[in-house]
Short mmCIF file of N, CA and C in Angstrom, two decimals:
data_model
loop_
_atom_site.label_atom_id
_atom_site.label_comp_id
_atom_site.label_asym_id
_atom_site.label_seq_id
_atom_site.Cartn_x
_atom_site.Cartn_y
_atom_site.Cartn_z
N MET A 1 -18.58 -21.60 -32.15
CA MET A 1 -19.10 -20.86 -31.02
C MET A 1 -19.97 -19.73 -31.57
N ALA A 2 -21.14 -19.63 -31.07
CA ALA A 2 -22.06 -18.59 -31.51
C ALA A 2 -21.68 -17.26 -30.89
N VAL A 3 -22.19 -16.19 -31.47
CA VAL A 3 -21.89 -14.85 -30.98
C VAL A 3 -22.42 -14.67 -29.56
N ASP A 4 -23.50 -15.33 -29.22
CA ASP A 4 -24.06 -15.21 -27.88
C ASP A 4 -23.16 -15.82 -26.82
N ASN A 5 -22.32 -16.77 -27.21
CA ASN A 5 -21.46 -17.47 -26.25
C ASN A 5 -20.08 -16.84 -26.10
N LEU A 6 -19.82 -15.73 -26.78
CA LEU A 6 -18.51 -15.08 -26.67
C LEU A 6 -18.35 -14.46 -25.28
N PRO A 7 -17.14 -14.53 -24.72
CA PRO A 7 -16.92 -13.92 -23.40
C PRO A 7 -17.05 -12.41 -23.47
N ALA A 8 -17.65 -11.83 -22.47
CA ALA A 8 -17.88 -10.39 -22.45
C ALA A 8 -16.71 -9.62 -21.84
N THR A 9 -15.95 -10.24 -20.93
CA THR A 9 -14.84 -9.57 -20.27
C THR A 9 -13.58 -10.38 -20.41
N LEU A 10 -12.45 -9.78 -20.04
CA LEU A 10 -11.18 -10.51 -20.08
C LEU A 10 -11.17 -11.65 -19.08
N GLY A 11 -11.81 -11.45 -17.95
CA GLY A 11 -11.89 -12.52 -16.95
C GLY A 11 -12.66 -13.72 -17.49
N ASP A 12 -13.76 -13.45 -18.19
CA ASP A 12 -14.53 -14.54 -18.80
C ASP A 12 -13.71 -15.24 -19.87
N ALA A 13 -12.96 -14.48 -20.66
CA ALA A 13 -12.12 -15.08 -21.71
C ALA A 13 -11.03 -15.95 -21.09
N LEU A 14 -10.46 -15.49 -19.96
CA LEU A 14 -9.42 -16.25 -19.29
C LEU A 14 -9.96 -17.57 -18.75
N LYS A 15 -11.19 -17.54 -18.24
CA LYS A 15 -11.81 -18.77 -17.74
C LYS A 15 -12.17 -19.73 -18.87
N ALA A 16 -12.53 -19.18 -20.03
CA ALA A 16 -13.00 -20.01 -21.13
C ALA A 16 -11.88 -20.61 -21.97
N ILE A 17 -10.69 -20.04 -21.92
CA ILE A 17 -9.62 -20.49 -22.82
C ILE A 17 -8.94 -21.75 -22.28
N ASN A 18 -8.51 -22.58 -23.18
CA ASN A 18 -7.77 -23.80 -22.85
C ASN A 18 -6.29 -23.43 -22.77
N GLN A 19 -5.72 -23.47 -21.57
CA GLN A 19 -4.34 -23.04 -21.37
C GLN A 19 -3.34 -23.95 -22.08
N GLN A 20 -3.61 -25.24 -22.15
CA GLN A 20 -2.68 -26.16 -22.82
C GLN A 20 -2.73 -26.01 -24.33
N LEU A 21 -3.89 -25.67 -24.86
CA LEU A 21 -4.03 -25.54 -26.31
C LEU A 21 -3.51 -24.19 -26.81
N TYR A 22 -3.73 -23.13 -26.05
CA TYR A 22 -3.32 -21.78 -26.43
C TYR A 22 -2.51 -21.12 -25.31
N PRO A 23 -1.27 -21.57 -25.08
CA PRO A 23 -0.50 -21.01 -23.96
C PRO A 23 -0.13 -19.53 -24.15
N ASN A 24 0.15 -19.13 -25.39
CA ASN A 24 0.52 -17.73 -25.64
C ASN A 24 -0.67 -16.79 -25.47
N VAL A 25 -1.82 -17.22 -25.93
CA VAL A 25 -3.03 -16.40 -25.77
C VAL A 25 -3.37 -16.29 -24.28
N TYR A 26 -3.22 -17.38 -23.55
CA TYR A 26 -3.48 -17.37 -22.12
C TYR A 26 -2.54 -16.39 -21.41
N THR A 27 -1.25 -16.41 -21.77
CA THR A 27 -0.28 -15.51 -21.17
C THR A 27 -0.62 -14.05 -21.49
N CYS A 28 -1.01 -13.79 -22.73
CA CYS A 28 -1.40 -12.42 -23.11
C CYS A 28 -2.61 -11.95 -22.31
N LEU A 29 -3.58 -12.82 -22.11
CA LEU A 29 -4.76 -12.45 -21.33
C LEU A 29 -4.40 -12.17 -19.87
N VAL A 30 -3.50 -12.97 -19.31
CA VAL A 30 -3.06 -12.74 -17.93
C VAL A 30 -2.37 -11.39 -17.82
N VAL A 31 -1.53 -11.04 -18.79
CA VAL A 31 -0.84 -9.76 -18.78
C VAL A 31 -1.85 -8.62 -18.91
N LEU A 32 -2.81 -8.77 -19.79
CA LEU A 32 -3.83 -7.73 -19.98
C LEU A 32 -4.66 -7.51 -18.72
N ILE A 33 -4.96 -8.58 -18.02
CA ILE A 33 -5.76 -8.45 -16.80
C ILE A 33 -4.98 -7.74 -15.70
N THR A 34 -3.69 -7.97 -15.64
CA THR A 34 -2.89 -7.37 -14.56
C THR A 34 -2.44 -5.95 -14.86
N MET A 35 -2.60 -5.47 -16.09
CA MET A 35 -2.20 -4.10 -16.43
C MET A 35 -3.15 -3.10 -15.81
N LEU A 36 -2.61 -1.94 -15.46
CA LEU A 36 -3.43 -0.88 -14.91
C LEU A 36 -4.29 -0.25 -16.01
N VAL A 37 -5.48 0.13 -15.65
CA VAL A 37 -6.38 0.74 -16.62
C VAL A 37 -6.05 2.21 -16.80
N ALA A 38 -5.74 2.89 -15.74
CA ALA A 38 -5.46 4.32 -15.80
C ALA A 38 -3.96 4.57 -15.84
N THR A 39 -3.59 5.71 -16.37
CA THR A 39 -2.18 6.09 -16.43
C THR A 39 -1.89 7.24 -15.48
N ALA A 40 -2.66 7.34 -14.42
CA ALA A 40 -2.51 8.46 -13.48
C ALA A 40 -1.14 8.47 -12.83
N THR A 41 -0.60 7.31 -12.51
CA THR A 41 0.71 7.25 -11.85
C THR A 41 1.80 7.77 -12.78
N ALA A 42 1.76 7.36 -14.03
CA ALA A 42 2.78 7.82 -14.99
C ALA A 42 2.65 9.32 -15.24
N GLU A 43 1.43 9.79 -15.38
CA GLU A 43 1.23 11.23 -15.61
C GLU A 43 1.66 12.04 -14.40
N ARG A 44 1.40 11.52 -13.21
CA ARG A 44 1.82 12.20 -11.98
C ARG A 44 3.34 12.26 -11.91
N SER A 45 4.00 11.20 -12.32
CA SER A 45 5.46 11.17 -12.28
C SER A 45 6.05 12.23 -13.21
N PHE A 46 5.50 12.39 -14.41
CA PHE A 46 6.04 13.38 -15.34
C PHE A 46 5.77 14.81 -14.87
N SER A 47 4.61 15.06 -14.30
CA SER A 47 4.34 16.41 -13.82
C SER A 47 5.20 16.75 -12.61
N VAL A 48 5.44 15.76 -11.76
CA VAL A 48 6.33 15.98 -10.61
C VAL A 48 7.75 16.24 -11.09
N MET A 49 8.18 15.50 -12.11
CA MET A 49 9.55 15.65 -12.60
C MET A 49 9.80 17.07 -13.11
N ARG A 50 8.80 17.69 -13.72
CA ARG A 50 8.97 19.06 -14.20
C ARG A 50 9.17 20.02 -13.03
N ARG A 51 8.50 19.76 -11.92
CA ARG A 51 8.63 20.65 -10.76
C ARG A 51 9.92 20.39 -9.99
N VAL A 52 10.33 19.15 -9.90
CA VAL A 52 11.49 18.79 -9.08
C VAL A 52 12.79 19.08 -9.81
N LYS A 53 12.87 18.71 -11.08
CA LYS A 53 14.12 18.88 -11.82
C LYS A 53 14.15 20.27 -12.47
N THR A 54 14.62 21.22 -11.74
CA THR A 54 14.74 22.58 -12.24
C THR A 54 16.14 22.78 -12.78
N TYR A 55 16.38 23.94 -13.30
CA TYR A 55 17.70 24.26 -13.85
C TYR A 55 18.77 24.15 -12.78
N LEU A 56 18.47 24.60 -11.58
CA LEU A 56 19.46 24.59 -10.51
C LEU A 56 19.76 23.18 -10.02
N ARG A 57 18.81 22.26 -10.19
CA ARG A 57 18.99 20.90 -9.70
C ARG A 57 19.31 19.92 -10.82
N SER A 58 19.76 20.40 -11.94
CA SER A 58 19.95 19.51 -13.09
C SER A 58 21.16 18.61 -12.96
N THR A 59 22.01 18.81 -11.96
CA THR A 59 23.21 17.99 -11.83
C THR A 59 23.07 16.90 -10.77
N MET A 60 21.89 16.71 -10.21
CA MET A 60 21.74 15.69 -9.17
C MET A 60 21.73 14.28 -9.76
N THR A 61 22.03 13.30 -8.95
CA THR A 61 22.08 11.92 -9.42
C THR A 61 20.67 11.38 -9.65
N THR A 62 20.59 10.31 -10.36
CA THR A 62 19.29 9.70 -10.67
C THR A 62 18.60 9.20 -9.42
N GLU A 63 19.36 8.62 -8.51
CA GLU A 63 18.76 8.09 -7.27
C GLU A 63 18.14 9.21 -6.44
N ARG A 64 18.85 10.32 -6.33
CA ARG A 64 18.30 11.44 -5.55
C ARG A 64 17.09 12.04 -6.25
N LEU A 65 17.15 12.18 -7.58
CA LEU A 65 16.03 12.74 -8.32
C LEU A 65 14.79 11.86 -8.18
N SER A 66 14.97 10.55 -8.25
CA SER A 66 13.84 9.63 -8.08
C SER A 66 13.27 9.72 -6.68
N SER A 67 14.13 9.81 -5.69
CA SER A 67 13.67 9.92 -4.30
C SER A 67 12.90 11.20 -4.06
N LEU A 68 13.40 12.32 -4.59
CA LEU A 68 12.69 13.59 -4.44
C LEU A 68 11.35 13.57 -5.16
N ALA A 69 11.32 12.94 -6.32
CA ALA A 69 10.06 12.85 -7.07
C ALA A 69 9.04 12.01 -6.30
N LEU A 70 9.48 10.92 -5.70
CA LEU A 70 8.57 10.10 -4.90
C LEU A 70 8.05 10.85 -3.69
N LEU A 71 8.95 11.58 -3.02
CA LEU A 71 8.52 12.36 -1.86
C LEU A 71 7.50 13.42 -2.26
N HIS A 72 7.71 14.03 -3.42
CA HIS A 72 6.79 15.08 -3.86
C HIS A 72 5.45 14.50 -4.32
N ALA A 73 5.49 13.38 -5.02
CA ALA A 73 4.26 12.79 -5.54
C ALA A 73 3.38 12.23 -4.43
N TYR A 74 4.00 11.68 -3.40
CA TYR A 74 3.25 11.06 -2.31
C TYR A 74 3.45 11.85 -1.02
N LYS A 75 3.28 13.17 -1.11
CA LYS A 75 3.53 14.02 0.05
C LYS A 75 2.46 13.89 1.13
N ASP A 76 1.35 13.24 0.81
CA ASP A 76 0.30 13.06 1.81
C ASP A 76 0.59 11.89 2.75
N VAL A 77 1.62 11.10 2.46
CA VAL A 77 2.02 9.98 3.32
C VAL A 77 2.84 10.53 4.48
N ASP A 78 2.48 10.14 5.69
CA ASP A 78 3.21 10.60 6.87
C ASP A 78 4.56 9.90 6.97
N ILE A 79 5.58 10.68 7.30
CA ILE A 79 6.94 10.16 7.44
C ILE A 79 7.38 10.37 8.87
N ASP A 80 7.92 9.32 9.47
CA ASP A 80 8.45 9.42 10.83
C ASP A 80 9.84 10.05 10.75
N VAL A 81 9.93 11.32 11.11
CA VAL A 81 11.17 12.08 10.97
C VAL A 81 12.26 11.49 11.85
N GLN A 82 11.90 11.05 13.03
CA GLN A 82 12.90 10.48 13.94
C GLN A 82 13.51 9.20 13.36
N GLN A 83 12.71 8.40 12.71
CA GLN A 83 13.21 7.18 12.09
C GLN A 83 14.15 7.51 10.93
N VAL A 84 13.84 8.53 10.17
CA VAL A 84 14.71 8.96 9.07
C VAL A 84 16.05 9.45 9.60
N ILE A 85 16.01 10.24 10.67
CA ILE A 85 17.26 10.74 11.26
C ILE A 85 18.10 9.59 11.78
N ASN A 86 17.48 8.65 12.47
CA ASN A 86 18.23 7.50 13.00
C ASN A 86 18.83 6.65 11.89
N GLU A 87 18.06 6.42 10.84
CA GLU A 87 18.59 5.61 9.73
C GLU A 87 19.74 6.32 9.04
N PHE A 88 19.62 7.62 8.83
CA PHE A 88 20.69 8.40 8.22
C PHE A 88 21.94 8.39 9.09
N ALA A 89 21.76 8.53 10.40
CA ALA A 89 22.90 8.56 11.32
C ALA A 89 23.60 7.21 11.41
N ASP A 90 22.85 6.13 11.26
CA ASP A 90 23.43 4.79 11.37
C ASP A 90 24.15 4.32 10.11
N ARG A 91 23.98 5.01 9.02
CA ARG A 91 24.58 4.55 7.75
C ARG A 91 26.10 4.52 7.80
N LYS A 92 26.71 5.57 8.34
CA LYS A 92 28.17 5.58 8.46
C LYS A 92 28.57 6.54 9.57
N ASP A 93 29.80 6.42 9.99
CA ASP A 93 30.31 7.31 11.02
C ASP A 93 30.48 8.71 10.44
N ARG A 94 30.08 9.68 11.20
CA ARG A 94 30.17 11.07 10.74
C ARG A 94 31.03 11.86 11.72
N ARG A 95 31.56 12.95 11.23
CA ARG A 95 32.40 13.78 12.08
C ARG A 95 31.59 14.44 13.19
N LEU A 96 30.41 14.89 12.85
CA LEU A 96 29.55 15.55 13.84
C LEU A 96 28.46 14.58 14.28
N ALA A 97 28.22 14.54 15.57
CA ALA A 97 27.15 13.70 16.09
C ALA A 97 25.83 14.45 15.94
N PHE A 98 24.78 13.72 15.68
CA PHE A 98 23.46 14.35 15.58
C PHE A 98 22.95 14.68 16.98
N LEU A 99 22.56 15.91 17.18
CA LEU A 99 22.13 16.35 18.50
C LEU A 99 20.76 15.79 18.87
N PHE A 100 19.88 15.60 17.88
CA PHE A 100 18.52 15.21 18.14
C PHE A 100 18.29 13.71 18.02
N ARG A 101 19.34 12.97 17.94
CA ARG A 101 19.23 11.53 17.78
C ARG A 101 18.86 10.87 19.08
N GLN A 102 17.92 9.94 19.02
CA GLN A 102 17.49 9.24 20.23
C GLN A 102 17.85 7.79 20.16
#
Protein backbone atom coordinates (compact mmCIF):
# COMPACT_ATOMS: atom_id res chain seq x y z
CA MET A 1 0.00 0.00 0.00
CA ALA A 2 1.43 3.33 -0.98
CA VAL A 3 1.61 6.27 1.40
CA ASP A 4 -1.06 8.05 -0.62
CA ASN A 5 -3.53 5.22 0.04
CA LEU A 6 -3.20 5.25 3.85
CA PRO A 7 -6.41 6.08 5.73
CA ALA A 8 -6.48 9.62 7.07
CA THR A 9 -8.97 9.06 9.93
CA LEU A 10 -9.98 6.27 12.28
CA GLY A 11 -13.26 5.94 10.41
CA ASP A 12 -11.40 5.42 7.14
CA ALA A 13 -9.12 2.85 8.80
CA LEU A 14 -12.15 1.01 10.19
CA LYS A 15 -13.71 0.85 6.72
CA ALA A 16 -10.46 -0.30 5.11
CA ILE A 17 -9.53 -3.07 7.55
CA ASN A 18 -10.46 -6.70 7.04
CA GLN A 19 -12.35 -7.71 10.18
CA GLN A 20 -11.85 -11.46 9.65
CA LEU A 21 -8.12 -11.11 9.05
CA TYR A 22 -7.40 -8.65 11.89
CA PRO A 23 -10.14 -9.04 14.54
CA ASN A 24 -8.08 -7.53 17.38
CA VAL A 25 -7.07 -4.48 15.35
CA TYR A 26 -10.70 -4.02 14.31
CA THR A 27 -11.82 -4.19 17.97
CA CYS A 28 -9.16 -1.66 18.99
CA LEU A 29 -10.29 0.73 16.25
CA VAL A 30 -13.93 0.41 17.34
CA VAL A 31 -12.93 1.21 20.93
CA LEU A 32 -10.85 4.19 19.81
CA ILE A 33 -13.71 5.58 17.74
CA THR A 34 -16.18 5.34 20.62
CA MET A 35 -13.86 6.98 23.20
CA LEU A 36 -14.49 10.58 24.13
CA VAL A 37 -12.01 13.09 22.80
CA ALA A 38 -12.28 15.54 25.68
CA THR A 39 -11.91 14.85 29.37
CA ALA A 40 -14.24 17.64 30.47
CA THR A 41 -16.62 15.27 32.26
CA ALA A 42 -13.85 13.70 34.33
CA GLU A 43 -12.32 17.06 35.17
CA ARG A 44 -15.74 18.42 36.13
CA SER A 45 -16.29 15.44 38.42
CA PHE A 46 -13.02 16.02 40.30
CA SER A 47 -13.60 19.74 40.73
CA VAL A 48 -17.14 19.09 41.97
CA MET A 49 -15.85 16.46 44.39
CA ARG A 50 -13.56 19.02 46.04
CA ARG A 51 -16.50 21.34 46.63
CA VAL A 52 -19.00 18.68 47.74
CA LYS A 53 -16.80 16.52 49.96
CA THR A 54 -15.80 18.91 52.70
CA TYR A 55 -14.44 18.08 56.11
CA LEU A 56 -17.92 18.18 57.63
CA ARG A 57 -19.32 15.81 55.01
CA SER A 58 -16.49 13.31 55.02
CA THR A 59 -18.57 10.57 56.66
CA MET A 60 -21.32 10.34 54.04
CA THR A 61 -21.87 7.15 52.03
CA THR A 62 -20.58 6.73 48.51
CA GLU A 63 -24.08 6.67 47.02
CA ARG A 64 -25.02 9.97 48.63
CA LEU A 65 -21.69 11.57 47.68
CA SER A 66 -22.13 10.49 44.05
CA SER A 67 -25.70 11.80 43.99
CA LEU A 68 -24.68 15.17 45.44
CA ALA A 69 -21.82 15.44 42.96
CA LEU A 70 -24.18 14.73 40.05
CA LEU A 71 -26.67 17.30 41.30
CA HIS A 72 -23.91 19.89 41.62
CA ALA A 73 -22.28 19.14 38.26
CA TYR A 74 -25.55 19.23 36.34
CA LYS A 75 -27.31 21.97 38.28
CA ASP A 76 -28.62 23.55 35.08
CA VAL A 77 -30.98 20.56 34.55
CA ASP A 78 -34.49 21.28 35.78
CA ILE A 79 -35.79 18.93 38.47
CA ASP A 80 -39.47 18.37 39.14
CA VAL A 81 -39.58 18.89 42.90
CA GLN A 82 -43.06 17.42 43.24
CA GLN A 83 -41.96 14.21 41.54
CA VAL A 84 -38.97 13.93 43.89
CA ILE A 85 -41.19 14.41 46.94
CA ASN A 86 -43.67 11.80 45.71
CA GLU A 87 -40.94 9.28 44.94
CA PHE A 88 -39.32 9.82 48.34
CA ALA A 89 -42.67 9.48 50.11
CA ASP A 90 -43.54 6.27 48.26
CA ARG A 91 -40.30 4.48 49.12
CA LYS A 92 -41.42 3.38 52.59
CA ASP A 93 -43.94 4.15 55.27
CA ARG A 94 -42.92 7.06 57.43
CA ARG A 95 -44.09 8.22 60.81
CA LEU A 96 -44.95 11.69 59.56
CA ALA A 97 -47.05 12.23 56.47
CA PHE A 98 -45.77 14.74 53.94
CA LEU A 99 -47.97 17.81 54.02
CA PHE A 100 -47.21 18.92 50.47
CA ARG A 101 -47.69 15.57 48.81
CA GLN A 102 -50.18 15.45 45.98
